[in-house]
Structure formats: structure tokens, C-alpha cells
Amino acid sequence: MLHQLRIRHFALIDALDIDIASGLTVLTGETGAGKSIVISALNLVLGERGQALLIRDGQEKASVEALFRVPSDHPLVSKLAELDLGSDSAGELLVRRVIARNEKSQTYVNDRRVTLTTLRQLTESLVDISSQHEHLSLRDRASHLSRLDAFGGAELLVEDYREHFETWRAHRDELAELQQRNLERLAQLEFLRFQHQELDAANLREGEEEELDRERKKLRNLSQMREASQRVVAELYSAQGAALERLDKALKSLEFLVRIDPALKEDLSTLNDARYFVEDLALRLRDGYDEIEDAESALDEIESRLAQLSGLKRRFGPTVESMIERRDTIAAELELLDNLDARIEQLTALEERSKRALITAGEQLSERRRAVARRFEHEIQLHLESLGMERARFVIAFEPIEPTPEGIDGVEFLLSANPGEKPQPLQRIASGGELSRFMLAIKQVLSQTDPVLLYVFDEVDTGIGGTTAEAVGRSIRQTAEAHQVLCITHLHQIARYADHHLVVEKGERAGRTISSVRALSHDERAEELARMLGGPTVSAETRQFARTLLETAH
């Protein structure tokens, strides 16, 4: 149940703490007092997007906090555990929303930051809000099947059917694609074979382009290398007065000195080594001329190969690697196209088999839904009678349709509000009051099985009055026997059945308009009912009648 709602700086509310007890709590007040603000605040903690215009003038932030008490066997408990969002206080769920003018909104569950999507997933099974216009959604027949399934408890059959549907749809779509490709196969085969032959003949290799580019940069310097080598050979070896010739002369002079001074023998050996080193270097550089000439030929080959790769890249991809991938993809496509007939035959058999399995699952689901529909019709009929529609007739119509993710049945709710009239689709029912009561009947029936802790009825009494309003009040009270209910109403016929009565009032404080909520005592409840009965001027007779309404309500 919702234990407390704390609202700060939200619209006309400055600071407000609302304690909500079990049973039926009604919220009343003058038009414009701020009842809708309370519902807006509740919607915010249930995951509705926050807007800066909701922040009270003069404030930078607004916050709404809701404390729920959750039974240990409620599905939400396991969800919280899975998401590591459990509370230190067992059975508590604390939701807080903060919206700011110049910052992103913040969402917390048990003091941990979460996304709005996570919040919605957590709270969808906690609170059900019925607005004054929700009954209009009943005119959309697309919503009827989900409501029937919510009552029927056919989750396993629905899940099994959807698995079969997804399998069949995958086979169907792939088969359709292959059949279309088969029509284009001849032209496609010729084009793909041409592409594959060209790419395959290129003998592409990963990393080849980078290697060739490095080698090209090296070989482009060969002419400069050759000229420099020739100059070195000339200076060391071949030119007149070259270093080798001068070293030979120096050796002869040093040999003469050694004969005079043997201590210079080691120096002679060093100079002789230097002479042979210079000669060896010169000969190696000279012999390298032929290698350079060969390298110039290799450069031409590299330039030609790079030009070939560049041309292929313009047509098949930005890199050699992507062209290799394209070549392999084409090869796979060619293999598929070459074997297309066999694959189509195989998929046709798979599609037919999965379609038969789908129809079988669909028929089982349809049979279950039709059985559930009879019970649902009966339950709705009983509640319509309790809501003052004793002569109404409710029927669920089935019609076979092509398989969809939801089944093989089209389902539509039909209603006849008056005897002698054939049940009609709901969009043909003009009375909003009849649709409102029909929606309330559905809520009551579904409340028997769903895990919702709090039902909120936001002015669902629009368009009704008199004995019909009395019936609606009793019906809402009946719902409150098993669920916590918060009802915003303008009708004394509904408010009289409350276990707890809150009133919304608008006033001024320090020159500012504020909305506040307070719980009413028994005497104050009688006064509020009298106001709802008689308007701004309340007579003694009206007050007495209001007290009688309260005394006879329970």
C-alpha cells in the first residue's frame, strides 16, 4: 500500500505530507483547489516525465517522495532483489523524484539512482490510475484482448504461442527474401561472379599495401643512394689521389720508420688494417650498383601493384582488408545463390511445419480464451448489475484472423445497455456514463487477480449522479475491501462510503497561493458532504442529511 506521499515546491504546493491508510480514502475539495496536483505528483513517482513548469514559482527544484509498504510475496520484492534495490527496512519501497529548472531530473529507488525506465517497470504492478477519460480507451478494440488475458491467466499458453509465432515469422521472412532473390538470381549471379573473379585474381593479402608503401618510399631514394655511393667509391678507391692510394704511400713511409724504430710496428699494423677496411668498403659500394639497378626495376613493379590496388579500392572498398571481406562475402553469396533452389525447398518445408505448429498453439490458446471469455462475461455482468446496469448485456465476440503476435482470434467487447437492443461495439455507445461504469466493472473483475496494491480513481464519476452514483460508490467501496483505494470525487454519493476523508483546500500565505490537504474528523466529514450537497450555503437540513448519509454508509 501507499503509506505516505511527500510533496515539496510542486505547483501550488509548498510542503505537504499526505498519510494514506488502507481501505477507501476519498479526496474532495472545491474545483481548482488542487486535487489534480496530487494526482500529478503521484504520476511523477510512477515514472511520468517531469517538467520544469511544475516547479513552484521562486524555487529551483521540486521533489515528490512516495513510501510504499510491499507484502513479502509481491512480485516486486524479487524484482528489487534482482536489481540490488532492496531496502534496509523489509517490505519498504521509497521512490523519490527531483525535478530542477536547470539540471536533469533525478530518480531514486530506496536511495539508489535509477532510470525512468527502471522506475516504470518497478511501479507498474503497484498502482493503477483510472482517469476520468480512461473509459474512452475501451473504444479501441485493440485493448480488449489484453484485458481478457489479464483475467484469464493464460500466460504460459500466450508465451508458448509467441515462441511459435517468432519461429514461423523468421522462416516466413527468410523464405520470402530467398524467393525474391531467386527472381533476380541470373542477373545477380553474373554480376557477382564478375566481381569475385576480379577480386580473386588480384591475390589480395592483408597488410600488403602498407608493406608496398614502405618499400616504395625506400626505393624512391635509390638514385640519390647511387650517386652518393659513386662519390664515396671515387674518393676512397678510383679517383686520382683517392684515399686508398694515399694510404698505400703512407704505409710505405711507415714501413721505413719501423725499420728505424721497431716500437712503431703496432702502429703499422693499425694503418694496414685501416687500408684494407677502406678498400673493402669501396668494393662493396661498387658491387652494390647492380643491386640498385635491380631495385629500380622492383620500384616500377611496386608502383604498378599499388595503382592496381587503388583502382580496386575505388570500386570495392576503402582498404585491402575490406576488399578481402567483400570477396569472401561474394563467395558466400555465390554459394547461396548456386544452392538457392535447395535452400528454398528446405525453407518451404520448415515454414509449413512451423505454421502447423503455430496454428496448433493458436487453437489451444483460442480454446482457452473462449472458455475464459464466458467466465469474464459472467463476472462483468454481475458487476454491471451492481452498478445500476441491471438490464445491460455484455458479450465478447471472437472472429478468426491471420496469425499475429497476439493469436489467431480477433476479440471485441460488445455491450447492450438497454433490453431488446443487439450488443454493439463500444465505440457506438454514446453515453460516457455507461462506458465509465463498464470500465469500473472491468477494474473490479481484474482486481481479483492482479498484484496492484493501490487503485486510484480520478474523477471517474463524471457524467453520473443519483442512484447510479450510489451504485458506483458501493462498488468502489467493495474494491477497497481487498485493495487500498484513493478516489478523487465531486459526488457525495461516493464520498460517504470512505473509510478516510481528505480535503484539498486553497488559500494564501505571505501573499502566495498554496494548496493543502488535511484529514477530516467525523463532524468535518459531515460538513464537507453538506457542502457537496448544497453548495456554498449549507442549511441545517442539509447538514442533518449529510450526517444521515455517513451513518447509513457502512
Coordinates of C-alpha atoms in Angstrom, one line a residue:
M1 CA 0.0 0.0 0.0
L2 CA 1.0 3.6 -0.4
H3 CA 1.9 4.8 3.1
Q4 CA 2.9 8.4 2.6
L5 CA 3.2 11.0 -0.2
R6 CA 5.6 13.9 0.5
I7 CA 5.5 16.8 -1.9
R8 CA 7.8 19.8 -1.9
H9 CA 7.6 23.0 -4.1
F10 CA 5.3 21.4 -6.6
A11 CA 2.9 23.6 -8.5
L12 CA 0.7 25.3 -5.8
I13 CA 2.0 23.0 -3.0
D14 CA 4.8 24.4 -0.9
A15 CA 5.3 21.5 1.5
L16 CA 2.8 18.7 2.0
D17 CA 2.9 15.3 3.7
I18 CA -0.1 13.1 3.0
D19 CA -0.6 9.9 5.1
I20 CA -2.8 7.4 3.3
A21 CA -4.3 4.5 5.2
S22 CA -5.7 1.2 4.0
G23 CA -9.3 0.9 2.7
L24 CA -11.1 3.6 0.8
T25 CA -9.7 7.2 1.0
V26 CA -11.6 9.9 -0.8
L27 CA -10.1 13.3 -1.8
T28 CA -12.6 16.1 -2.2
G29 CA -12.4 19.9 -2.5
E30 CA -13.6 22.9 -4.4
T31 CA -12.9 23.0 -8.2
G32 CA -9.4 24.4 -8.7
A33 CA -8.3 23.7 -5.1
G34 CA -5.5 21.4 -6.3
K35 CA -6.8 17.8 -6.4
S36 CA -5.3 17.2 -9.8
I37 CA -1.9 18.4 -8.4
V38 CA -1.9 15.5 -6.0
I39 CA -2.5 13.1 -8.9
S40 CA 0.2 14.7 -10.9
A41 CA 2.6 14.3 -8.1
L42 CA 1.7 10.6 -7.8
N43 CA 2.1 10.1 -11.5
L44 CA 5.6 11.6 -11.2
V45 CA 6.8 8.9 -8.7
L46 CA 5.3 6.3 -11.0
G47 CA 7.5 7.3 -13.9
E48 CA 5.9 10.2 -15.7
R49 CA 8.3 12.7 -17.2
G50 CA 8.9 15.8 -15.0
Q51 CA 8.6 19.3 -16.5
A52 CA 10.2 22.4 -15.1
L53 CA 6.8 24.2 -15.3
L54 CA 5.7 22.0 -12.4
I55 CA 8.2 23.7 -10.1
R56 CA 6.7 26.3 -7.7
D57 CA 7.5 29.9 -8.7
G58 CA 10.5 31.1 -6.8
Q59 CA 12.0 27.7 -6.3
E60 CA 14.8 25.9 -8.3
K61 CA 13.7 22.4 -7.5
A62 CA 10.6 20.3 -6.8
S63 CA 10.5 16.9 -5.2
V64 CA 7.9 14.1 -4.7
E65 CA 8.6 11.1 -2.4
A66 CA 6.3 8.1 -2.0
L67 CA 6.7 5.4 0.6
F68 CA 5.1 2.0 -0.2
R69 CA 4.6 -1.0 2.1
V70 CA 5.0 -4.1 -0.1
P71 CA 4.0 -7.6 1.0
S72 CA 6.8 -10.2 1.1
D73 CA 5.1 -12.3 -1.6
H74 CA 4.5 -9.5 -4.0
P75 CA 6.4 -9.9 -7.4
L76 CA 8.1 -6.5 -6.9
V77 CA 10.2 -8.0 -4.0
S78 CA 12.1 -10.3 -6.3
K79 CA 12.5 -7.5 -8.9
L80 CA 14.1 -5.3 -6.3
A81 CA 16.4 -8.1 -5.2
E82 CA 17.5 -8.8 -8.8
L83 CA 18.3 -5.1 -9.3
D84 CA 20.0 -4.8 -5.9
L85 CA 17.5 -2.1 -4.9
G86 CA 16.3 -3.7 -1.7
S87 CA 15.6 -1.6 1.3
D88 CA 17.2 -1.9 4.8
S89 CA 13.6 -1.9 6.1
A90 CA 12.0 -5.1 4.9
G91 CA 8.9 -4.5 2.8
E92 CA 9.5 -0.9 2.1
L93 CA 9.9 0.8 -1.3
L94 CA 10.9 4.5 -1.2
V95 CA 10.6 6.3 -4.5
R96 CA 11.9 9.9 -4.9
R97 CA 11.8 12.2 -7.9
V98 CA 13.6 15.5 -8.1
I99 CA 13.0 17.9 -11.0
A100 CA 15.1 21.1 -11.4
R101 CA 14.9 24.1 -13.7
N102 CA 18.5 23.9 -14.9
E103 CA 19.5 20.3 -14.2
K104 CA 18.5 16.9 -15.3
S105 CA 15.7 15.3 -13.3
Q106 CA 16.8 12.7 -10.8
T107 CA 15.1 9.4 -9.9
Y108 CA 15.8 7.3 -6.8
V109 CA 14.5 3.9 -5.5
N110 CA 15.4 3.2 -1.9
D111 CA 18.1 6.0 -2.2
R112 CA 19.7 4.5 -5.2
R113 CA 19.8 6.3 -8.6
V114 CA 17.8 4.6 -11.3
T115 CA 16.5 5.4 -14.8
L116 CA 12.9 6.3 -15.5
T117 CA 12.5 3.0 -17.5
T118 CA 13.5 1.0 -14.4
L119 CA 11.1 3.0 -12.2
R120 CA 8.2 2.4 -14.6
Q121 CA 9.0 -1.3 -14.6
L122 CA 9.0 -1.4 -10.8
T123 CA 5.8 0.6 -10.2
E124 CA 3.6 -0.8 -13.0
S125 CA 2.4 -3.5 -10.6
L126 CA 1.9 -1.2 -7.7
V127 CA -0.6 1.5 -8.7
D128 CA -3.4 1.6 -11.2
I129 CA -4.8 5.0 -12.0
S130 CA -8.1 5.4 -13.7
S131 CA -8.7 8.9 -15.1
Q132 CA -12.0 10.5 -16.0
H133 CA -11.3 9.8 -19.7
E134 CA -9.7 6.4 -19.4
H135 CA -13.0 4.7 -20.4
L136 CA -12.6 6.2 -23.9
S137 CA -9.7 3.7 -24.4
L138 CA -12.3 1.0 -24.3
R139 CA -13.5 2.1 -27.7
D140 CA -10.2 0.9 -29.1
R141 CA -10.8 -2.8 -29.7
A142 CA -7.0 -3.4 -29.7
S143 CA -7.1 -3.1 -25.9
H144 CA -9.8 -5.8 -25.4
L145 CA -7.6 -8.8 -25.8
S146 CA -5.0 -7.7 -23.3
R147 CA -7.8 -7.2 -20.7
L148 CA -9.2 -10.6 -21.4
D149 CA -5.8 -12.2 -21.0
A150 CA -5.2 -10.3 -17.8
F151 CA -8.3 -12.0 -16.3
G152 CA -7.6 -15.4 -17.8
G153 CA -4.2 -16.3 -16.5
A154 CA -3.2 -17.9 -19.8
E155 CA 0.4 -16.6 -19.6
L156 CA 2.0 -19.9 -20.4
L157 CA -0.1 -20.5 -23.4
V158 CA 0.5 -17.0 -24.6
E159 CA 4.2 -17.4 -24.2
D160 CA 4.2 -20.7 -26.0
Y161 CA 2.2 -19.3 -28.9
R162 CA 4.5 -16.3 -29.2
E163 CA 7.6 -18.5 -29.4
H164 CA 5.9 -20.5 -32.2
F165 CA 5.0 -17.2 -33.9
E166 CA 8.5 -15.9 -33.8
T167 CA 9.9 -19.2 -35.3
W168 CA 7.3 -19.2 -38.0
R169 CA 7.8 -15.5 -38.8
A170 CA 11.6 -16.0 -39.1
H171 CA 11.1 -18.9 -41.6
R172 CA 8.4 -16.9 -43.5
D173 CA 10.5 -13.8 -43.8
E174 CA 13.7 -15.7 -44.9
L175 CA 11.7 -17.7 -47.4
A176 CA 10.2 -14.5 -48.9
E177 CA 13.6 -13.0 -49.1
L178 CA 15.1 -16.0 -50.9
Q179 CA 12.1 -16.2 -53.3
Q180 CA 12.6 -12.6 -54.2
R181 CA 16.4 -13.2 -54.7
N182 CA 15.6 -16.1 -56.9
L183 CA 13.8 -13.8 -59.3
E184 CA 16.9 -11.7 -59.5
R185 CA 19.3 -14.6 -59.4
L186 CA 20.5 -14.7 -63.1
A187 CA 21.5 -11.1 -63.3
Q188 CA 22.9 -11.2 -59.8
L189 CA 24.9 -14.3 -60.4
E190 CA 26.6 -12.8 -63.5
F191 CA 27.4 -9.6 -61.7
L192 CA 28.7 -11.3 -58.5
R193 CA 30.8 -13.8 -60.5
F194 CA 32.5 -10.9 -62.4
Q195 CA 33.2 -9.1 -59.1
H196 CA 34.5 -12.2 -57.4
Q197 CA 36.8 -13.2 -60.3
E198 CA 38.3 -9.7 -60.4
L199 CA 38.9 -9.7 -56.6
D200 CA 40.1 -13.3 -56.5
A201 CA 42.6 -12.7 -59.4
A202 CA 44.1 -9.8 -57.5
N203 CA 45.5 -12.2 -54.9
L204 CA 44.8 -9.7 -52.1
R205 CA 46.8 -10.1 -49.0
E206 CA 46.2 -8.3 -45.6
G207 CA 48.9 -5.7 -44.9
E208 CA 50.2 -5.8 -48.5
E209 CA 49.5 -2.2 -49.2
E210 CA 51.3 -0.9 -46.2
E211 CA 54.4 -3.1 -47.0
L212 CA 54.5 -1.9 -50.6
D213 CA 54.2 1.7 -49.5
R214 CA 57.1 1.4 -47.1
E215 CA 59.2 -0.3 -49.8
R216 CA 58.3 2.3 -52.4
K217 CA 59.5 5.1 -50.1
K218 CA 62.8 3.3 -49.7
L219 CA 63.3 2.6 -53.4
R220 CA 62.4 6.2 -54.4
N221 CA 65.7 7.3 -52.8
L222 CA 67.8 4.9 -54.9
S223 CA 69.1 7.4 -57.4
Q224 CA 70.4 9.6 -54.6
M225 CA 71.9 6.5 -53.0
R226 CA 73.6 5.5 -56.2
E227 CA 75.1 9.0 -56.8
A228 CA 76.3 9.1 -53.2
S229 CA 77.8 5.6 -53.5
Q230 CA 79.7 6.6 -56.6
R231 CA 81.2 9.6 -55.0
V232 CA 82.3 7.6 -52.0
V233 CA 83.9 4.9 -54.2
A234 CA 85.7 7.6 -56.2
E235 CA 87.0 9.3 -53.1
L236 CA 88.1 6.1 -51.5
Y237 CA 89.2 4.0 -54.4
S238 CA 89.1 5.0 -58.1
A239 CA 89.8 8.7 -58.4
Q240 CA 93.3 10.1 -58.8
G241 CA 94.7 10.8 -55.4
A242 CA 92.0 8.6 -53.8
A243 CA 92.2 7.7 -50.1
L244 CA 93.4 4.2 -50.9
E245 CA 96.3 5.5 -53.0
R246 CA 97.4 7.9 -50.3
L247 CA 97.1 5.2 -47.6
D248 CA 99.5 3.0 -49.7
K249 CA 102.0 5.8 -49.8
A250 CA 101.6 6.4 -46.0
L251 CA 102.2 2.6 -45.4
K252 CA 105.5 2.7 -47.3
S253 CA 106.7 5.7 -45.3
L254 CA 105.6 4.0 -42.0
E255 CA 107.4 0.7 -43.0
F256 CA 110.6 2.7 -43.4
L257 CA 110.1 4.2 -39.9
V258 CA 109.5 0.8 -38.4
R259 CA 112.9 -0.4 -39.6
I260 CA 114.4 2.5 -37.7
D261 CA 112.1 2.3 -34.7
P262 CA 110.5 -1.1 -34.1
A263 CA 108.2 0.4 -31.5
L264 CA 106.1 1.7 -34.4
K265 CA 105.3 -1.8 -35.6
E266 CA 101.9 -1.9 -33.9
D267 CA 101.0 1.5 -35.5
L268 CA 101.9 0.0 -38.9
S269 CA 99.5 -2.9 -38.2
T270 CA 96.7 -0.4 -37.4
L271 CA 97.3 1.6 -40.5
N272 CA 97.4 -1.5 -42.6
D273 CA 94.0 -2.6 -41.2
A274 CA 92.6 0.8 -42.0
R275 CA 93.8 0.5 -45.6
Y276 CA 92.1 -2.9 -46.0
F277 CA 88.8 -1.6 -44.4
V278 CA 88.7 1.3 -46.8
E279 CA 89.3 -1.0 -49.8
D280 CA 86.6 -3.4 -48.6
L281 CA 84.1 -0.6 -48.2
A282 CA 84.8 0.8 -51.6
L283 CA 84.5 -2.6 -53.3
R284 CA 81.2 -3.3 -51.5
L285 CA 79.7 0.0 -52.5
R286 CA 80.9 -0.5 -56.1
D287 CA 79.4 -4.0 -56.3
G288 CA 76.1 -2.6 -54.9
Y289 CA 75.5 -0.7 -58.1
D290 CA 73.9 -3.8 -59.7
E291 CA 71.6 -4.3 -56.7
I292 CA 70.4 -0.7 -57.1
E293 CA 69.6 -1.2 -60.7
D294 CA 67.6 -4.3 -59.8
A295 CA 65.7 -2.3 -57.1
E296 CA 64.7 0.4 -59.7
S297 CA 63.0 -2.3 -61.6
A298 CA 61.3 -3.5 -58.4
L299 CA 60.0 0.1 -57.8
D300 CA 58.3 0.0 -61.2
E301 CA 56.5 -3.2 -60.2
I302 CA 55.5 -1.8 -56.8
E303 CA 54.1 1.3 -58.4
S304 CA 52.1 -0.8 -60.8
R305 CA 50.7 -3.0 -58.0
L306 CA 49.7 0.0 -55.9
A307 CA 47.9 1.5 -58.8
Q308 CA 46.0 -1.8 -59.3
L309 CA 45.1 -1.8 -55.6
S310 CA 44.0 1.9 -55.7
G311 CA 41.7 1.1 -58.7
L312 CA 40.2 -1.8 -56.9
K313 CA 39.6 0.2 -53.7
R314 CA 37.6 2.8 -55.6
R315 CA 35.2 0.1 -56.6
F316 CA 35.2 -2.4 -53.8
G317 CA 36.2 -0.7 -50.6
P318 CA 38.4 1.7 -48.7
T319 CA 41.1 -0.8 -47.7
V320 CA 42.6 -4.1 -48.9
E321 CA 41.1 -5.8 -45.8
S322 CA 37.6 -4.6 -46.7
M323 CA 38.1 -5.9 -50.2
I324 CA 39.1 -9.3 -48.9
E325 CA 36.0 -9.3 -46.7
R326 CA 33.9 -8.3 -49.7
R327 CA 35.5 -11.1 -51.8
D328 CA 34.6 -13.6 -49.1
T329 CA 31.1 -12.3 -48.8
I330 CA 30.6 -12.5 -52.5
A331 CA 31.9 -16.1 -52.4
A332 CA 29.3 -16.9 -49.7
E333 CA 26.5 -15.2 -51.7
L334 CA 27.5 -17.1 -54.8
E335 CA 27.4 -20.4 -52.9
L336 CA 24.0 -19.5 -51.6
L337 CA 22.7 -18.5 -55.0
D338 CA 24.1 -21.6 -56.6
N339 CA 22.2 -23.6 -53.9
L340 CA 19.2 -21.4 -53.8
D341 CA 16.7 -23.9 -55.1
A342 CA 17.7 -26.4 -52.5
R343 CA 17.5 -23.8 -49.7
I344 CA 14.1 -22.6 -50.8
E345 CA 12.8 -26.1 -50.8
Q346 CA 14.2 -26.7 -47.3
L347 CA 12.8 -23.4 -46.0
T348 CA 9.4 -24.1 -47.6
A349 CA 9.2 -27.3 -45.6
L350 CA 10.3 -25.5 -42.4
E351 CA 7.8 -22.7 -42.9
E352 CA 5.0 -25.2 -43.4
R353 CA 6.0 -27.2 -40.4
S354 CA 6.3 -24.1 -38.2
K355 CA 3.0 -22.8 -39.5
R356 CA 1.2 -26.0 -38.5
A357 CA 2.8 -25.8 -35.0
L358 CA 1.8 -22.2 -34.7
I359 CA -1.8 -22.9 -35.7
T360 CA -1.9 -25.8 -33.1
A361 CA -0.6 -23.5 -30.4
G362 CA -3.0 -20.8 -31.6
E363 CA -6.0 -23.1 -31.4
Q364 CA -5.1 -24.2 -27.9
L365 CA -4.8 -20.5 -26.9
S366 CA -8.1 -19.7 -28.6
E367 CA -9.9 -22.5 -26.9
R368 CA -8.6 -21.3 -23.5
R369 CA -9.6 -17.7 -24.3
R370 CA -13.1 -18.6 -25.3
A371 CA -13.6 -20.6 -22.0
V372 CA -12.1 -17.6 -20.1
A373 CA -14.4 -15.2 -22.0
R374 CA -17.5 -17.0 -20.7
R375 CA -16.4 -16.5 -17.1
F376 CA -15.3 -12.9 -17.8
E377 CA -18.7 -12.1 -19.4
H378 CA -20.4 -13.6 -16.3
E379 CA -18.3 -11.6 -13.8
I380 CA -18.7 -8.4 -15.8
Q381 CA -22.4 -8.9 -16.0
L382 CA -22.7 -9.3 -12.2
H383 CA -20.7 -6.1 -11.6
L384 CA -22.7 -4.1 -14.2
E385 CA -25.9 -5.1 -12.3
S386 CA -24.3 -3.8 -9.1
L387 CA -23.5 -0.6 -10.9
G388 CA -27.1 0.1 -11.8
M389 CA -27.0 -1.5 -15.3
E390 CA -29.2 -4.5 -14.5
R391 CA -30.6 -4.7 -18.0
A392 CA -27.3 -4.4 -19.8
R393 CA -25.8 -7.3 -21.7
F394 CA -22.1 -7.9 -22.2
V395 CA -20.7 -10.2 -24.9
I396 CA -17.2 -11.0 -26.1
A397 CA -17.1 -11.6 -29.8
F398 CA -14.4 -13.7 -31.5
E399 CA -13.5 -13.8 -35.1
P400 CA -10.7 -15.8 -36.8
I401 CA -7.8 -13.8 -38.2
E402 CA -4.5 -14.4 -39.8
P403 CA -1.8 -15.2 -37.1
T404 CA -0.5 -12.2 -35.3
P405 CA 1.9 -12.0 -32.3
E406 CA -1.2 -12.0 -30.1
G407 CA -3.0 -15.0 -31.5
I408 CA -5.4 -16.2 -34.2
D409 CA -8.5 -14.5 -32.8
G410 CA -9.9 -11.0 -33.2
V411 CA -11.6 -10.1 -29.9
E412 CA -14.1 -7.3 -29.3
F413 CA -16.2 -6.3 -26.4
L414 CA -19.9 -5.7 -27.2
L415 CA -22.4 -4.1 -25.0
S416 CA -26.1 -3.5 -25.0
A417 CA -27.2 -1.0 -22.3
N418 CA -30.9 -1.5 -22.9
P419 CA -33.1 -4.5 -23.3
G420 CA -34.1 -5.5 -26.8
E421 CA -31.0 -4.0 -28.4
K422 CA -28.3 -6.0 -30.0
P423 CA -24.9 -5.8 -28.3
Q424 CA -22.9 -3.2 -30.2
P425 CA -19.1 -2.3 -30.4
L426 CA -18.2 0.1 -27.6
Q427 CA -17.3 2.9 -30.0
R428 CA -21.0 3.1 -30.9
I429 CA -22.1 3.7 -27.3
A430 CA -22.6 7.4 -26.9
S431 CA -23.1 7.5 -23.1
G432 CA -19.9 8.3 -21.3
G433 CA -21.6 7.3 -18.0
E434 CA -22.2 3.8 -19.3
L435 CA -18.7 3.5 -20.5
S436 CA -17.4 4.7 -17.2
R437 CA -19.3 2.1 -15.3
F438 CA -18.3 -0.6 -17.7
M439 CA -14.6 0.4 -17.2
L440 CA -15.2 0.3 -13.4
A441 CA -16.7 -3.2 -13.7
I442 CA -13.6 -4.4 -15.6
K443 CA -11.3 -2.9 -13.0
Q444 CA -13.2 -4.7 -10.2
V445 CA -13.1 -8.0 -12.0
L446 CA -9.3 -7.7 -12.8
S447 CA -8.6 -6.6 -9.3
Q448 CA -9.4 -10.1 -8.2
T449 CA -6.2 -11.5 -9.8
D450 CA -3.8 -8.6 -10.4
P451 CA -1.0 -7.6 -8.0
V452 CA -1.9 -3.9 -7.8
L453 CA -1.7 -2.5 -4.3
L454 CA -3.4 0.8 -4.9
Y455 CA -6.3 1.7 -7.2
V456 CA -6.7 5.4 -7.9
F457 CA -10.0 6.6 -9.3
D458 CA -9.5 10.2 -10.6
E459 CA -13.0 11.7 -11.1
V460 CA -14.4 8.6 -12.8
D461 CA -17.8 9.8 -11.6
T462 CA -18.1 12.4 -14.4
G463 CA -21.4 12.2 -16.1
I464 CA -23.3 10.2 -13.5
G465 CA -25.4 11.0 -10.5
G466 CA -28.4 9.9 -8.4
T467 CA -28.8 6.2 -7.9
T468 CA -26.1 5.4 -10.4
A469 CA -23.6 7.4 -8.3
E470 CA -24.7 5.5 -5.3
A471 CA -24.1 2.2 -7.1
V472 CA -20.6 3.4 -8.2
G473 CA -19.8 4.4 -4.6
R474 CA -20.8 1.0 -3.2
S475 CA -18.8 -0.7 -6.0
I476 CA -15.6 1.3 -5.2
R477 CA -16.1 0.5 -1.5
Q478 CA -16.2 -3.2 -2.4
T479 CA -12.9 -2.8 -4.3
A480 CA -11.4 -1.2 -1.2
E481 CA -12.2 -4.3 0.8
A482 CA -9.3 -6.1 -0.9
H483 CA -7.2 -3.2 -2.1
Q484 CA -6.1 0.2 -1.0
V485 CA -8.2 2.8 -3.0
L486 CA -7.8 6.5 -3.4
C487 CA -10.7 8.2 -5.0
I488 CA -11.0 11.8 -6.2
T489 CA -14.6 12.7 -6.4
H490 CA -17.2 15.5 -6.6
L491 CA -20.1 13.4 -5.6
H492 CA -21.4 12.9 -2.0
Q493 CA -22.8 9.6 -3.0
I494 CA -19.2 8.2 -3.4
A495 CA -17.6 10.3 -0.6
R496 CA -20.0 8.9 2.0
Y497 CA -18.5 5.4 1.7
A498 CA -15.0 6.5 2.5
D499 CA -13.0 5.0 5.4
H500 CA -10.8 8.1 5.4
H501 CA -11.7 11.5 4.0
L502 CA -9.1 14.1 2.9
V503 CA -10.0 17.6 1.7
V504 CA -7.9 19.8 -0.6
E505 CA -8.1 23.5 0.2
K506 CA -6.6 26.5 -1.5
G507 CA -5.6 29.6 0.5
E508 CA -2.9 32.3 0.8
R509 CA 0.2 32.5 2.9
A510 CA 2.5 35.5 2.7
G511 CA 0.7 36.7 -0.4
R512 CA 1.2 33.4 -2.2
T513 CA -1.5 30.9 -3.2
I514 CA -1.0 27.5 -1.7
S515 CA -2.8 24.2 -1.8
S516 CA -3.0 22.0 1.3
V517 CA -4.5 18.6 2.2
R518 CA -5.9 17.7 5.6
A519 CA -7.7 14.7 7.1
L520 CA -11.3 15.3 8.3
S521 CA -12.9 14.3 11.5
H522 CA -16.3 12.7 11.6
D523 CA -18.0 16.0 12.1
E524 CA -15.9 17.7 9.4
R525 CA -16.8 14.9 7.0
A526 CA -20.5 15.7 7.6
E527 CA -19.8 19.4 6.9
E528 CA -17.9 18.5 3.7
L529 CA -20.7 16.3 2.5
A530 CA -23.1 19.1 3.2
R531 CA -21.0 21.4 1.1
M532 CA -21.0 18.8 -1.7
L533 CA -24.8 18.5 -1.4
G534 CA -25.8 22.2 -1.1
G535 CA -23.0 24.4 -2.4
P536 CA -21.7 27.4 -0.6
T537 CA -24.8 28.0 1.6
V538 CA -25.5 25.0 3.8
S539 CA -28.8 24.7 5.7
A540 CA -29.4 22.8 8.9
E541 CA -31.4 20.3 7.0
T542 CA -28.6 19.6 4.6
R543 CA -26.2 19.1 7.5
Q544 CA -28.6 16.6 9.1
F545 CA -28.9 14.8 5.8
A546 CA -25.2 14.6 5.4
R547 CA -24.8 13.1 8.9
T548 CA -27.5 10.5 8.0
L549 CA -25.6 9.6 4.8
L550 CA -22.5 8.9 6.8
E551 CA -24.3 6.9 9.4
T552 CA -26.0 4.7 6.9
A553 CA -23.0 4.2 4.6
H554 CA -21.4 1.3 6.5

